[in-house]
Every structure is written in structure tokens, then in C-alpha cells.
Amino acid sequence: MSQYDYDLFVIGGGSGGVRAARVAAGLGKRVAIAEEYRFGGTCVIRGCVPKKLLVYASQFSEQFEDAAGYGWSVGETSFDWPTLIANKDREIARLENIYRSGVEKAGGTAFHSRAELVDRHTIRLLSGARKVTAGTILVATGGRPSPHMALPGHELTITSNDAFHLDELPKAIVIAGGGYIAVEFANIFHGLGVDTTLIYRGAEILSRFDNDLRRGLHEAMERKGIKILCHDVFAGIEKCGDGGLLARTAKGRELVADQMMLALGRTPNTESLGLENAGVALGPVGDILVDDYSRTNVDNIFALGDVTNRLQLTPVAIHEAMCFVETVFKGNPTKPDLDDVPTAVFSQPEIGTVGLSEEAAAKKLGDLDIYRAAFRPMRNILPGREERTIMKLVVEAGSNRVVGAHILGPDAGEMAQLLGIAVKGRLTKDVFDRTMAVHPTAAEELVTMYQPSYRIRGGERVA
Ligand SMILES: Cc1cc2nc3c(=O)[nH]c(=O)nc-3n(C[C@H](O)[C@H](O)[C@H](O)COP(=O)(O)OP(=O)(O)OC[C@H]3O[C@@H](n4cnc5c(N)ncnc54)[C@H](O)[C@@H]3O)c2cc1C
């Protein structure tokens, strides 16, 4: 009999924590997990899932517009925010229950409590003020929207957490940030009829994505009526007449809206967790430092998911959890593989991407052939919608391997999942060329770009 209450104690019932707890319990290990807020974590409760439901809701306005081109008269439409939020909340509650009961059905114990470390084997459960011990501890406490405490009037702003629960849809919103969360919410609010402005300190939204897509999306969003102010930041927020808010910016702009939202990155949840009691080392942004196997500097304490600030995505947290169980409970040391992770931005149009951007590939590999197509997808022709799709393959010259694939256009996220297999499988461009097109689709463009659009040699574009 082990000297500890549990073989594994997981702190945090989000994507990574729940997966690790459920799979380890399924192996017959004595497992407990503590969640202080709601099982399912960021992704299910206030991230990917509710966000995608809001994205779907926001797409109807364009679909109603486009219907006329296909002969439909839609008539007068109206939108009710409380109905959307209530329906969304019902679905989230259903998923939350599945996450919790999944652990319990596998034989694990789920505590609804905040948990903190007392020492390297002891955890304090704040609800009930009890202590338990475990042989292995996994910290999967995720992150939260970074506050901007230095911003005068920051207490008047909202974050993505609040955006899912607003009592009413704002008439106008200003969103600060240029990452995918800021961009997605700008598109959501705009699609729901909100006068939307994005303000971002950088030169272009979505840093680290392929420049073509960044520019293409920027232009598409502006064409729809979303205002994008680059090279500027909030300098202060104050109340103004009629319950509205006024943002003064560093460049002297004055922006009035009824909501000001900050989407300025995320901070790992490591404060007051008792990590110092166990001697767990932290990185520069309060992230937990781990080795290739998600092990901290304390050999029985592991950490994974957003709290380790590697790639902050749900499938990554889940993959790290599976590798953790394989390593610790199956005796098969397995490193998470974080190369060529496909991902999407659920903007309108969508971005789907995998592998190296043209800029990163040019720096890393030097010699590239770029295959690029920009076209109006067939669906947009009858409605007269000008929006164009961009598809791009970044191919290493010499090996002919496709090292990056990038799409801006409808269903780009769905396509990125399949392109992810091709890039992960290190397929060469001639395999794409030999693949029969599916016609008529937008995706057929990916296998019919036979000639390079231009070449890059020694990191420079030549023709
Ligand atoms: C608005 C938004 C949209 C997103 N969209 C996408 C997307 O489209 N695709 C995608 O892949 N990713 C998306 N993400 C990112 C994704 O949600 C995260 O990468 C993922 O949830 C990380 O999982 P995790 O297990 O590391 O942490 P989390 O899911 O954050 O779970 C951590 C859990 O730990 C709990 N906790 C914290 N401290 C304690 C404690 N001391 N005791 C007990 N419990 C504690 C928290 O309450 C939380 O439930 C989005 C995130 C946001 C904010």
C-alpha cells in the first residue's frame, strides 16, 4: 500500500488536467483532481467552445445578405443577445458535466475546490480545509487574461471572460490587442451588428502568422467596416455621458464606446499556488518551467498546458497530458511533439495554417518556392461578395518538401486540419501535384498550383 492518499493529484480541471486524470484513473491509478471554478476549464467554459458558438451566431448577418444572390428573400431579421447567451450557457453546462463525470466514471475523485501545495507531496483543499497527499502531482492550472493594471481606468474594461456574459450587446466596442482572441472577438461583435474598433500597438495584426494572411485579413475586416488602428494603444479609459466610456490613446485619439475590451495576452495561473513551498521553479512570466517530459525541477511534480506557456492551445494541452500519462504511468517516456501544429483563427474570413510562414521559412531555410493563389470563391460570386480567398504553399527548394500551408477563406480551419497531416507527414510538393482535385471546391486550388508564383533564394525574393 502506497504511503500517499493518491497516486496522482491534478490541480486544475481544464483540457489538460481532466485528460490526464481521466486516462490515469482508467489505468487503475488512484487519482484525484481539484477544480476551483468549473470543470472543462478555459476551453469549455470561456474559450474555444463558447467562442465558436458566438462565431456561428455572428456569421448569420452575412449569410442573410448573401441569400438574396441565390434568390432568397429573407425578410426582416432581428437578433436577441440574451437568447444566444442562454443557449450557449445551456450547452456549456452540459459539457461541464461530461468533463467532471468522465473523471468519476473512470474511477477518479473530483473535488470542487481550490487546491494549493503545502509541500512536494501534500495538497491543501481550500473548500473543507483538508489536506491530502499524492505520489505525483500535476499542475494544470491554465492561465487568465493579462490585466493591464498600469492603464488608468483599467477597472472599466472587460476581458474575454466577461465578453461571454455581458447583460446586453454593446452598440459600440473598442478591443485592444492584435492576437487571435482580439481578432476573433472583433469579428464576432461586428457580425452581431456592433460598431467595432480594434486598436493594436504593432504594425499588423496576428504577429507570427504568414504576412500575406495578416494583410489579407486586415483588408477584409476593414472592407466589412471594422476599424483597425495599428501603432496605437490605450492611454487611459474614463466614463463619459450616458454610461459610455471614452478611451484616450497614445496617439491622441478619443474613442467612445459602451465597452472597452482588453485582449493583451494571457498570464499563467501560478500565484498563491504554494509552488514555493515545494521549490518549483518559475520562468520569466510566472510560467512553470518544465523539461521535455513536462517534469518540473521537483521530480514528482509535473506541469502542462497553458501554465507552462509553451503553445497555448487546447489540443496541445491534451497531447501533453497523454504524453505525461505515457511517461509516468506506462513507463514509456514520451516527449510532446510541438512541431507543425495546425491552428485556426475563427475570423471572417477564417485563417487556417500549419508549419512555417513564408517569413520564418525564408529565415530558416533560405531557398523556397512559393505557390500562391488568390481568388473569389465560387460561393461569393452570385451574392456579389468581393472577399477573396488566399491559399499558399511554402515549399523548400531542393527537397521540394511542403514546410508551410496557409489559407485565408471560408472553412480554412477545417482545411488546416487535413493539411496538418500532409505537412506533419513531410510530404513533398509532387505528392500534392499527383493528388486528384475534388471539384468544384475551393480546396482543389491546393493541388492545382503547378508553377511557383515566385521564388526565394538566400532569404530574398527573386522572381
Ligand atoms: C477566448 C479564448 C478562445 C480560445 N480559443 C481557442 C481555440 O479556438 N482553439 C484552441 O486550441 N485553443 C483556444 N483557446 C486556448 C485554450 O482554451 C487553452 O489553451 C486551454 O484551455 C488550456 O488548457 P489547460 O488545461 O492548460 O488550462 P485551462 O483549460 O485554463 O484549465 C485550467 C483550470 O485550472 C483551474 N484552476 C486554476 N488554479 C486552480 C487551483 N489552484 N485549484 C483548482 N483549480 C484551479 C482553472 O479554474 C481552470 O479551470 C482559447 C482561449 C481563450 C481564452
Short mmCIF file of C-alpha atoms and ligand atoms in Angstrom, two decimals:
data_model
loop_
_atom_site.label_atom_id
_atom_site.label_comp_id
_atom_site.label_asym_id
_atom_site.label_seq_id
_atom_site.Cartn_x
_atom_site.Cartn_y
_atom_site.Cartn_z
CA MET A 1 0.00 0.00 0.00
CA SER A 2 1.36 3.42 -1.01
CA GLN A 3 2.18 5.89 1.73
CA TYR A 4 0.12 8.53 -0.12
CA ASP A 5 -3.65 9.09 -0.40
CA TYR A 6 -3.41 9.19 -4.21
CA ASP A 7 -1.02 8.06 -6.91
CA LEU A 8 -1.83 11.26 -8.83
CA PHE A 9 -3.32 14.56 -7.76
CA VAL A 10 -4.18 17.00 -10.55
CA ILE A 11 -4.64 20.70 -9.81
CA GLY A 12 -6.90 22.25 -12.46
CA GLY A 13 -9.85 20.66 -14.26
CA GLY A 14 -9.30 22.10 -17.73
CA SER A 15 -8.37 20.47 -21.04
CA GLY A 16 -5.02 19.08 -19.87
CA GLY A 17 -5.86 18.26 -16.25
CA VAL A 18 -9.09 16.41 -16.97
CA ARG A 19 -7.49 14.35 -19.74
CA ALA A 20 -4.57 13.32 -17.52
CA ALA A 21 -6.85 12.49 -14.57
CA ARG A 22 -9.33 10.51 -16.66
CA VAL A 23 -6.73 8.43 -18.52
CA ALA A 24 -4.62 7.75 -15.41
CA ALA A 25 -7.73 6.72 -13.45
CA GLY A 26 -8.69 4.45 -16.35
CA LEU A 27 -5.34 2.68 -15.86
CA GLY A 28 -6.41 1.83 -12.31
CA LYS A 29 -4.34 4.55 -10.62
CA ARG A 30 -5.77 6.27 -7.54
CA VAL A 31 -6.45 9.73 -8.94
CA ALA A 32 -7.99 12.95 -7.63
CA ILE A 33 -8.48 16.27 -9.38
CA ALA A 34 -9.41 19.68 -7.97
CA GLU A 35 -11.12 22.44 -9.93
CA GLU A 36 -11.82 25.78 -8.28
CA TYR A 37 -14.27 27.16 -10.82
CA ARG A 38 -15.91 24.91 -13.42
CA PHE A 39 -14.75 21.57 -14.86
CA GLY A 40 -13.85 21.93 -18.52
CA GLY A 41 -11.56 24.89 -17.89
CA THR A 42 -10.92 27.78 -20.22
CA CYS A 43 -11.64 25.95 -23.47
CA VAL A 44 -15.08 24.71 -22.50
CA ILE A 45 -16.26 27.42 -20.14
CA ARG A 46 -14.79 30.67 -21.52
CA GLY A 47 -12.64 29.89 -24.51
CA CYS A 48 -12.81 27.81 -27.68
CA VAL A 49 -16.30 26.36 -27.31
CA PRO A 50 -18.40 29.41 -26.34
CA LYS A 51 -16.29 31.46 -28.73
CA LYS A 52 -17.09 29.17 -31.66
CA LEU A 53 -20.81 29.32 -30.79
CA LEU A 54 -20.60 33.12 -30.88
CA VAL A 55 -18.74 32.93 -34.20
CA TYR A 56 -21.55 30.85 -35.68
CA ALA A 57 -24.10 33.37 -34.40
CA SER A 58 -22.19 36.26 -35.90
CA GLN A 59 -21.96 34.66 -39.37
CA PHE A 60 -25.71 34.82 -39.97
CA SER A 61 -25.72 38.52 -40.86
CA GLU A 62 -23.57 37.87 -43.95
CA GLN A 63 -25.48 34.71 -44.77
CA PHE A 64 -28.73 36.68 -44.76
CA GLU A 65 -27.12 39.28 -47.06
CA ASP A 66 -25.76 36.64 -49.41
CA ALA A 67 -29.06 34.77 -49.64
CA ALA A 68 -30.51 37.39 -51.99
CA GLY A 69 -27.96 36.47 -54.68
CA TYR A 70 -29.33 32.96 -54.58
CA GLY A 71 -32.93 34.11 -54.97
CA TRP A 72 -33.99 34.12 -51.34
CA SER A 73 -35.91 36.95 -49.68
CA VAL A 74 -35.06 36.66 -46.04
CA GLY A 75 -37.28 39.49 -44.84
CA GLU A 76 -36.66 41.46 -41.70
CA THR A 77 -34.23 39.85 -39.26
CA SER A 78 -33.52 40.58 -35.63
CA PHE A 79 -31.02 39.29 -33.12
CA ASP A 80 -31.51 38.63 -29.41
CA TRP A 81 -28.29 38.50 -27.37
CA PRO A 82 -29.87 37.09 -24.16
CA THR A 83 -31.26 34.13 -26.16
CA LEU A 84 -27.84 33.37 -27.62
CA ILE A 85 -26.13 33.61 -24.22
CA ALA A 86 -28.77 31.42 -22.53
CA ASN A 87 -28.50 28.75 -25.23
CA LYS A 88 -24.71 28.91 -25.10
CA ASP A 89 -24.76 28.57 -21.30
CA ARG A 90 -27.00 25.50 -21.52
CA GLU A 91 -24.55 23.79 -23.85
CA ILE A 92 -21.57 24.76 -21.67
CA ALA A 93 -23.29 23.31 -18.58
CA ARG A 94 -23.86 20.05 -20.48
CA LEU A 95 -20.18 19.84 -21.44
CA GLU A 96 -19.04 20.78 -17.95
CA ASN A 97 -20.96 17.82 -16.57
CA ILE A 98 -19.41 15.48 -19.15
CA TYR A 99 -15.92 16.61 -18.15
CA ARG A 100 -16.49 16.06 -14.45
CA SER A 101 -18.38 12.79 -14.77
CA GLY A 102 -15.78 11.45 -17.22
CA VAL A 103 -13.16 11.53 -14.46
CA GLU A 104 -15.54 10.00 -11.93
CA LYS A 105 -16.68 7.23 -14.29
CA ALA A 106 -13.04 6.30 -14.85
CA GLY A 107 -12.70 5.86 -11.06
CA GLY A 108 -11.15 9.23 -10.15
CA THR A 109 -12.27 11.62 -7.41
CA ALA A 110 -13.29 15.14 -8.43
CA PHE A 111 -13.09 17.93 -5.84
CA HIS A 112 -14.80 21.24 -6.43
CA SER A 113 -12.19 23.27 -4.63
CA ARG A 114 -9.16 25.43 -5.00
CA ALA A 115 -6.00 23.42 -4.32
CA GLU A 116 -2.61 24.66 -3.19
CA LEU A 117 0.67 22.93 -2.49
CA VAL A 118 1.81 22.56 1.09
CA ASP A 119 4.94 20.66 0.19
CA ARG A 120 6.08 18.41 -2.66
CA HIS A 121 3.62 15.65 -1.76
CA THR A 122 0.87 17.49 0.13
CA ILE A 123 -2.06 19.48 -1.25
CA ARG A 124 -4.43 21.68 0.71
CA LEU A 125 -8.04 21.73 -0.49
CA LEU A 126 -9.45 25.10 0.46
CA SER A 127 -13.10 24.09 0.48
CA GLY A 128 -13.32 21.91 3.55
CA ALA A 129 -9.82 22.93 4.63
CA ARG A 130 -8.44 19.41 4.29
CA LYS A 131 -5.06 18.11 3.26
CA VAL A 132 -4.34 15.15 1.01
CA THR A 133 -1.11 13.59 -0.20
CA ALA A 134 -0.06 12.21 -3.57
CA GLY A 135 2.94 10.44 -5.06
CA THR A 136 2.78 12.51 -8.25
CA ILE A 137 1.31 15.99 -8.57
CA LEU A 138 0.30 17.52 -11.88
CA VAL A 139 -0.23 21.28 -12.10
CA ALA A 140 -2.56 22.17 -14.96
CA THR A 141 -3.95 25.47 -13.75
CA GLY A 142 -4.01 27.23 -17.13
CA GLY A 143 -3.94 30.99 -17.50
CA ARG A 144 -6.13 34.07 -17.39
CA PRO A 145 -6.43 37.27 -19.39
CA SER A 146 -3.49 39.55 -18.58
CA PRO A 147 -4.71 42.58 -16.69
CA HIS A 148 -3.26 45.96 -17.60
CA MET A 149 -3.07 47.39 -14.09
CA ALA A 150 -0.93 50.32 -15.23
CA LEU A 151 -3.70 51.57 -17.54
CA PRO A 152 -5.66 54.39 -15.90
CA GLY A 153 -9.28 53.25 -15.85
CA HIS A 154 -8.42 49.56 -16.41
CA GLU A 155 -11.19 48.66 -13.95
CA LEU A 156 -13.71 49.93 -16.51
CA THR A 157 -12.58 47.44 -19.15
CA ILE A 158 -13.70 43.87 -19.84
CA THR A 159 -11.77 40.79 -20.95
CA SER A 160 -12.77 37.72 -22.95
CA ASN A 161 -14.04 36.18 -19.68
CA ASP A 162 -16.64 38.96 -19.35
CA ALA A 163 -17.50 39.11 -23.04
CA PHE A 164 -19.31 35.78 -22.74
CA HIS A 165 -21.63 37.12 -20.05
CA LEU A 166 -22.49 40.70 -20.95
CA ASP A 167 -26.04 41.59 -19.92
CA GLU A 168 -26.58 43.28 -23.23
CA LEU A 169 -24.87 43.51 -26.57
CA PRO A 170 -22.92 46.78 -26.75
CA LYS A 171 -23.69 49.25 -29.51
CA ALA A 172 -20.00 50.01 -29.89
CA ILE A 173 -16.86 48.30 -28.63
CA VAL A 174 -13.14 49.01 -28.81
CA ILE A 175 -10.89 45.96 -28.44
CA ALA A 176 -7.21 46.38 -27.57
CA GLY A 177 -4.91 43.65 -28.88
CA GLY A 178 -3.78 42.08 -32.11
CA GLY A 179 -3.70 38.39 -31.23
CA TYR A 180 -6.21 35.81 -32.32
CA ILE A 181 -8.57 36.40 -29.39
CA ALA A 182 -8.79 40.14 -30.13
CA VAL A 183 -9.29 39.50 -33.85
CA GLU A 184 -11.92 36.82 -33.32
CA PHE A 185 -13.95 38.96 -30.93
CA ALA A 186 -13.73 41.93 -33.31
CA ASN A 187 -15.31 39.77 -35.99
CA ILE A 188 -17.91 38.33 -33.61
CA PHE A 189 -19.07 41.73 -32.39
CA HIS A 190 -19.06 43.22 -35.86
CA GLY A 191 -21.11 40.32 -37.24
CA LEU A 192 -23.65 40.84 -34.47
CA GLY A 193 -24.07 44.46 -35.54
CA VAL A 194 -21.75 46.18 -33.05
CA ASP A 195 -19.70 49.19 -34.20
CA THR A 196 -16.25 47.65 -33.70
CA THR A 197 -12.74 49.10 -33.45
CA LEU A 198 -9.52 47.18 -32.93
CA ILE A 199 -6.52 49.02 -31.55
CA TYR A 200 -3.12 47.35 -31.69
CA ARG A 201 0.37 48.58 -30.84
CA GLY A 202 2.10 46.59 -33.63
CA ALA A 203 2.38 47.26 -37.34
CA GLU A 204 0.00 44.46 -38.33
CA ILE A 205 -2.48 42.15 -36.56
CA LEU A 206 -1.64 38.50 -35.81
CA SER A 207 2.13 38.58 -35.45
CA ARG A 208 3.87 35.28 -36.25
CA PHE A 209 1.24 34.33 -38.86
CA ASP A 210 2.15 34.48 -42.55
CA ASN A 211 2.28 38.14 -43.66
CA ASP A 212 0.08 37.54 -46.69
CA LEU A 213 -2.73 36.27 -44.49
CA ARG A 214 -2.27 39.01 -41.91
CA ARG A 215 -2.59 41.69 -44.59
CA GLY A 216 -5.40 39.86 -46.39
CA LEU A 217 -7.46 39.52 -43.23
CA HIS A 218 -6.78 43.12 -42.19
CA GLU A 219 -8.12 44.35 -45.55
CA ALA A 220 -11.14 42.03 -45.45
CA MET A 221 -12.06 43.18 -41.95
CA GLU A 222 -11.76 46.85 -42.91
CA ARG A 223 -13.89 46.26 -46.01
CA LYS A 224 -16.62 44.91 -43.76
CA GLY A 225 -16.48 48.05 -41.63
CA ILE A 226 -14.25 47.04 -38.70
CA LYS A 227 -11.90 49.90 -37.86
CA ILE A 228 -8.31 48.78 -37.23
CA LEU A 229 -5.88 51.22 -35.63
CA CYS A 230 -2.31 49.91 -35.67
CA HIS A 231 0.68 51.54 -33.94
CA ASP A 232 -1.55 52.86 -31.15
CA VAL A 233 -2.54 51.84 -27.62
CA PHE A 234 -4.98 52.85 -24.90
CA ALA A 235 -3.52 55.61 -22.71
CA GLY A 236 -6.50 55.80 -20.36
CA ILE A 237 -10.18 54.96 -20.02
CA GLU A 238 -12.78 57.14 -18.36
CA LYS A 239 -16.53 57.32 -18.05
CA CYS A 240 -18.39 59.73 -20.26
CA GLY A 241 -22.06 60.71 -20.66
CA ASP A 242 -24.91 58.15 -20.86
CA GLY A 243 -22.91 55.37 -19.20
CA GLY A 244 -20.49 55.27 -22.13
CA LEU A 245 -16.71 55.09 -21.98
CA LEU A 246 -14.04 57.26 -23.51
CA ALA A 247 -10.61 55.86 -24.38
CA ARG A 248 -7.76 58.24 -24.96
CA THR A 249 -4.97 56.69 -26.99
CA ALA A 250 -1.22 57.28 -27.05
CA LYS A 251 -1.57 58.97 -30.44
CA GLY A 252 -4.17 61.39 -29.13
CA ARG A 253 -7.29 59.70 -30.48
CA GLU A 254 -10.50 59.77 -28.48
CA LEU A 255 -12.64 56.66 -28.91
CA VAL A 256 -16.14 56.42 -27.46
CA ALA A 257 -17.89 53.08 -26.92
CA ASP A 258 -20.06 51.35 -24.37
CA GLN A 259 -17.49 48.57 -23.83
CA MET A 260 -13.69 48.63 -23.88
CA MET A 261 -12.14 45.18 -24.05
CA LEU A 262 -8.55 44.16 -23.30
CA ALA A 263 -7.17 41.13 -25.14
CA LEU A 264 -3.49 41.61 -24.37
CA GLY A 265 -2.27 38.09 -23.86
CA ARG A 266 -2.65 35.61 -21.02
CA THR A 267 -0.87 35.16 -17.69
CA PRO A 268 -0.12 31.69 -16.23
CA ASN A 269 -2.08 30.86 -13.06
CA THR A 270 0.79 30.28 -10.66
CA GLU A 271 0.17 32.87 -7.96
CA SER A 272 -0.67 31.70 -4.43
CA LEU A 273 -0.41 28.10 -5.56
CA GLY A 274 2.19 27.22 -2.92
CA LEU A 275 4.73 26.34 -5.61
CA GLU A 276 7.46 27.93 -3.50
CA ASN A 277 6.59 25.50 -0.64
CA ALA A 278 7.59 22.67 -2.93
CA GLY A 279 10.51 24.54 -4.53
CA VAL A 280 9.03 24.56 -8.06
CA ALA A 281 10.94 26.94 -10.36
CA LEU A 282 9.13 29.57 -12.43
CA GLY A 283 10.03 31.26 -15.71
CA PRO A 284 10.05 34.96 -16.58
CA VAL A 285 6.28 35.40 -16.95
CA GLY A 286 5.35 33.28 -13.95
CA ASP A 287 5.14 30.15 -16.11
CA ILE A 288 6.16 26.80 -14.65
CA LEU A 289 9.47 25.63 -16.11
CA VAL A 290 9.40 22.02 -17.31
CA ASP A 291 11.71 19.67 -19.18
CA ASP A 292 10.83 17.85 -22.41
CA TYR A 293 8.62 15.43 -20.44
CA SER A 294 6.64 18.15 -18.62
CA ARG A 295 8.56 17.46 -15.40
CA THR A 296 9.39 20.45 -13.17
CA ASN A 297 12.66 20.78 -11.28
CA VAL A 298 10.96 18.79 -8.47
CA ASP A 299 10.94 15.24 -9.75
CA ASN A 300 7.43 14.17 -8.60
CA ILE A 301 5.75 17.41 -9.75
CA PHE A 302 4.75 17.88 -13.40
CA ALA A 303 3.04 20.76 -15.20
CA LEU A 304 1.38 21.04 -18.58
CA GLY A 305 -0.90 23.14 -20.70
CA ASP A 306 -1.12 26.93 -20.65
CA VAL A 307 0.54 27.24 -17.23
CA THR A 308 3.82 26.17 -18.88
CA ASN A 309 3.47 28.85 -21.59
CA ARG A 310 4.54 26.57 -24.43
CA LEU A 311 1.80 26.61 -27.11
CA GLN A 312 -1.44 27.84 -25.60
CA LEU A 313 -3.91 25.64 -27.44
CA THR A 314 -6.35 23.00 -26.25
CA PRO A 315 -5.11 20.11 -28.41
CA VAL A 316 -1.57 20.86 -27.19
CA ALA A 317 -2.64 20.65 -23.52
CA ILE A 318 -4.43 17.36 -24.25
CA HIS A 319 -1.44 15.95 -26.14
CA GLU A 320 0.89 16.93 -23.29
CA ALA A 321 -1.47 15.15 -20.88
CA MET A 322 -1.38 11.96 -22.95
CA CYS A 323 2.43 12.10 -23.08
CA PHE A 324 2.54 12.69 -19.31
CA VAL A 325 0.44 9.57 -18.61
CA GLU A 326 2.53 7.55 -21.06
CA THR A 327 5.74 8.73 -19.37
CA VAL A 328 4.74 8.46 -15.72
CA PHE A 329 2.18 5.67 -15.58
CA LYS A 330 3.01 3.48 -18.56
CA GLY A 331 6.77 3.50 -18.23
CA ASN A 332 7.16 4.81 -21.76
CA PRO A 333 8.95 8.20 -21.69
CA THR A 334 7.23 10.29 -24.38
CA LYS A 335 8.01 13.89 -25.30
CA PRO A 336 5.18 16.09 -26.57
CA ASP A 337 5.76 16.82 -30.25
CA LEU A 338 5.01 20.52 -30.78
CA ASP A 339 6.31 20.83 -34.34
CA ASP A 340 3.95 21.74 -37.18
CA VAL A 341 0.89 22.30 -35.00
CA PRO A 342 -2.04 23.25 -37.25
CA THR A 343 -4.19 26.07 -35.98
CA ALA A 344 -7.04 28.38 -36.96
CA VAL A 345 -8.21 31.90 -36.37
CA PHE A 346 -12.00 31.98 -36.42
CA SER A 347 -12.17 35.37 -38.01
CA GLN A 348 -14.35 36.15 -41.02
CA PRO A 349 -12.82 35.07 -43.35
CA GLU A 350 -11.11 32.35 -41.37
CA ILE A 351 -7.40 31.59 -41.21
CA GLY A 352 -6.12 28.02 -41.25
CA THR A 353 -2.42 27.45 -41.06
CA VAL A 354 0.27 24.86 -40.41
CA GLY A 355 4.05 24.90 -40.49
CA LEU A 356 6.38 27.77 -41.29
CA SER A 357 5.19 31.14 -42.55
CA GLU A 358 6.98 32.41 -45.65
CA GLU A 359 8.99 34.82 -43.50
CA ALA A 360 10.03 32.17 -40.95
CA ALA A 361 10.87 29.67 -43.67
CA ALA A 362 12.94 32.23 -45.59
CA LYS A 363 14.96 32.90 -42.45
CA LYS A 364 15.36 29.26 -41.53
CA LEU A 365 15.77 27.57 -44.91
CA GLY A 366 16.82 30.36 -47.30
CA ASP A 367 15.68 28.82 -50.58
CA LEU A 368 11.95 28.43 -51.16
CA ASP A 369 9.39 28.09 -53.90
CA ILE A 370 6.13 29.84 -53.08
CA TYR A 371 2.86 28.70 -54.63
CA ARG A 372 0.10 31.22 -54.12
CA ALA A 373 -3.44 31.64 -55.39
CA ALA A 374 -5.87 34.48 -54.63
CA PHE A 375 -9.39 34.15 -55.96
CA ARG A 376 -13.05 34.84 -55.24
CA PRO A 377 -14.54 31.58 -54.01
CA MET A 378 -17.49 30.39 -56.12
CA ARG A 379 -19.90 30.86 -53.25
CA ASN A 380 -19.22 34.62 -53.28
CA ILE A 381 -19.95 35.18 -56.97
CA LEU A 382 -23.77 35.25 -57.04
CA PRO A 383 -24.08 37.36 -53.89
CA GLY A 384 -21.53 39.79 -55.39
CA ARG A 385 -19.26 39.48 -52.36
CA GLU A 386 -15.77 40.73 -53.22
CA GLU A 387 -13.98 38.82 -50.47
CA ARG A 388 -11.06 36.77 -51.80
CA THR A 389 -9.52 33.54 -50.62
CA ILE A 390 -5.74 33.22 -50.37
CA MET A 391 -4.02 29.83 -50.49
CA LYS A 392 -0.32 29.46 -50.17
CA LEU A 393 2.16 26.60 -50.03
CA VAL A 394 5.69 27.26 -48.79
CA VAL A 395 8.00 24.69 -50.34
CA GLU A 396 11.64 24.08 -49.50
CA ALA A 397 13.61 24.30 -52.75
CA GLY A 398 15.77 21.25 -53.32
CA SER A 399 13.91 18.79 -51.07
CA ASN A 400 10.57 20.02 -52.51
CA ARG A 401 9.02 19.44 -49.08
CA VAL A 402 5.93 21.48 -48.18
CA VAL A 403 7.02 23.21 -44.98
CA GLY A 404 4.06 25.54 -44.60
CA ALA A 405 0.47 25.78 -45.80
CA HIS A 406 -1.67 28.86 -45.21
CA ILE A 407 -5.26 29.65 -46.09
CA LEU A 408 -7.45 32.70 -45.67
CA GLY A 409 -11.03 31.96 -46.61
CA PRO A 410 -14.21 30.08 -45.67
CA ASP A 411 -13.58 26.78 -43.84
CA ALA A 412 -9.83 27.43 -43.66
CA GLY A 413 -9.74 25.87 -40.19
CA GLU A 414 -11.25 22.63 -41.48
CA MET A 415 -8.74 22.53 -44.35
CA ALA A 416 -5.82 23.22 -41.98
CA GLN A 417 -6.61 20.05 -40.08
CA LEU A 418 -6.08 17.94 -43.22
CA LEU A 419 -3.10 19.96 -44.44
CA GLY A 420 -1.64 19.34 -41.00
CA ILE A 421 -1.38 15.65 -41.87
CA ALA A 422 0.43 16.40 -45.12
CA VAL A 423 2.92 18.79 -43.52
CA LYS A 424 3.45 16.54 -40.50
CA GLY A 425 3.97 13.63 -42.88
CA ARG A 426 6.71 15.71 -44.59
CA LEU A 427 5.03 15.30 -47.96
CA THR A 428 6.70 16.86 -50.98
CA LYS A 429 5.03 19.16 -53.47
CA ASP A 430 4.91 16.46 -56.13
CA VAL A 431 2.57 14.41 -53.89
CA PHE A 432 0.24 17.41 -53.87
CA ASP A 433 0.60 17.59 -57.69
CA ARG A 434 -0.24 13.88 -58.06
CA THR A 435 -3.32 14.20 -55.85
CA MET A 436 -6.58 14.40 -57.79
CA ALA A 437 -8.58 17.58 -57.23
CA VAL A 438 -12.04 17.49 -55.66
CA HIS A 439 -14.14 19.59 -57.98
CA PRO A 440 -15.75 22.06 -57.58
CA THR A 441 -14.24 23.09 -54.26
CA ALA A 442 -12.02 25.92 -53.08
CA ALA A 443 -9.53 23.40 -51.66
CA GLU A 444 -8.78 21.99 -55.13
CA GLU A 445 -6.54 25.02 -55.58
CA LEU A 446 -4.12 23.38 -53.15
CA VAL A 447 -3.36 20.55 -55.60
CA THR A 448 -3.51 22.55 -58.84
CA MET A 449 -0.85 25.20 -58.29
CA TYR A 450 1.74 23.65 -60.61
CA GLN A 451 4.14 26.56 -61.11
CA PRO A 452 5.74 28.58 -58.32
CA SER A 453 4.29 32.09 -58.06
CA TYR A 454 7.73 33.33 -57.00
CA ARG A 455 10.99 32.07 -55.60
CA ILE A 456 13.08 32.95 -52.58
CA ARG A 457 16.81 32.41 -52.72
CA GLY A 458 19.15 33.09 -49.83
CA GLY A 459 16.17 34.51 -47.92
CA GLU A 460 15.38 37.11 -50.63
CA ARG A 461 12.54 37.13 -53.15
CA VAL A 462 14.00 36.79 -56.65
CA ALA A 463 11.10 36.35 -59.09
C1 LIG B 1 -11.26 33.33 -25.64
C2 LIG B 1 -10.39 32.12 -25.88
C3 LIG B 1 -10.53 31.41 -27.04
C4 LIG B 1 -9.74 30.29 -27.27
N1 LIG B 1 -9.89 29.62 -28.43
C5 LIG B 1 -9.15 28.52 -28.69
C6 LIG B 1 -9.32 27.79 -29.88
O1 LIG B 1 -10.14 28.15 -30.73
N2 LIG B 1 -8.57 26.70 -30.07
C7 LIG B 1 -7.65 26.27 -29.15
O2 LIG B 1 -6.99 25.25 -29.37
N3 LIG B 1 -7.45 26.96 -28.00
C8 LIG B 1 -8.18 28.07 -27.75
N4 LIG B 1 -8.01 28.75 -26.58
C9 LIG B 1 -6.94 28.31 -25.64
C10 LIG B 1 -7.40 27.14 -24.78
O3 LIG B 1 -8.59 27.47 -24.13
C11 LIG B 1 -6.32 26.78 -23.77
O4 LIG B 1 -5.10 26.57 -24.45
C12 LIG B 1 -6.66 25.53 -22.98
O5 LIG B 1 -7.86 25.67 -22.29
C13 LIG B 1 -5.53 25.21 -21.99
O6 LIG B 1 -5.88 24.11 -21.19
P1 LIG B 1 -5.23 23.94 -19.75
O7 LIG B 1 -5.68 22.60 -19.25
O8 LIG B 1 -3.79 24.21 -19.78
O9 LIG B 1 -5.85 25.10 -18.85
P2 LIG B 1 -7.35 25.56 -18.61
O10 LIG B 1 -8.27 25.00 -19.60
O11 LIG B 1 -7.28 27.03 -18.45
O12 LIG B 1 -7.72 24.89 -17.22
C14 LIG B 1 -7.12 25.28 -16.01
C15 LIG B 1 -8.14 25.09 -14.91
O13 LIG B 1 -7.47 25.16 -13.65
C16 LIG B 1 -8.34 25.79 -12.72
N5 LIG B 1 -7.51 26.25 -11.61
C17 LIG B 1 -6.58 27.24 -11.64
N6 LIG B 1 -5.97 27.30 -10.44
C18 LIG B 1 -6.52 26.36 -9.66
C19 LIG B 1 -6.29 25.93 -8.31
N7 LIG B 1 -5.34 26.47 -7.54
N8 LIG B 1 -7.06 24.93 -7.81
C20 LIG B 1 -8.02 24.35 -8.58
N9 LIG B 1 -8.27 24.71 -9.85
C21 LIG B 1 -7.51 25.70 -10.38
C22 LIG B 1 -9.00 26.88 -13.55
O14 LIG B 1 -10.23 27.30 -12.95
C23 LIG B 1 -9.21 26.17 -14.88
O15 LIG B 1 -10.48 25.57 -14.95
C24 LIG B 1 -8.79 29.88 -26.30
C25 LIG B 1 -8.65 30.60 -25.11
C26 LIG B 1 -9.43 31.71 -24.90
C27 LIG B 1 -9.26 32.48 -23.62
#
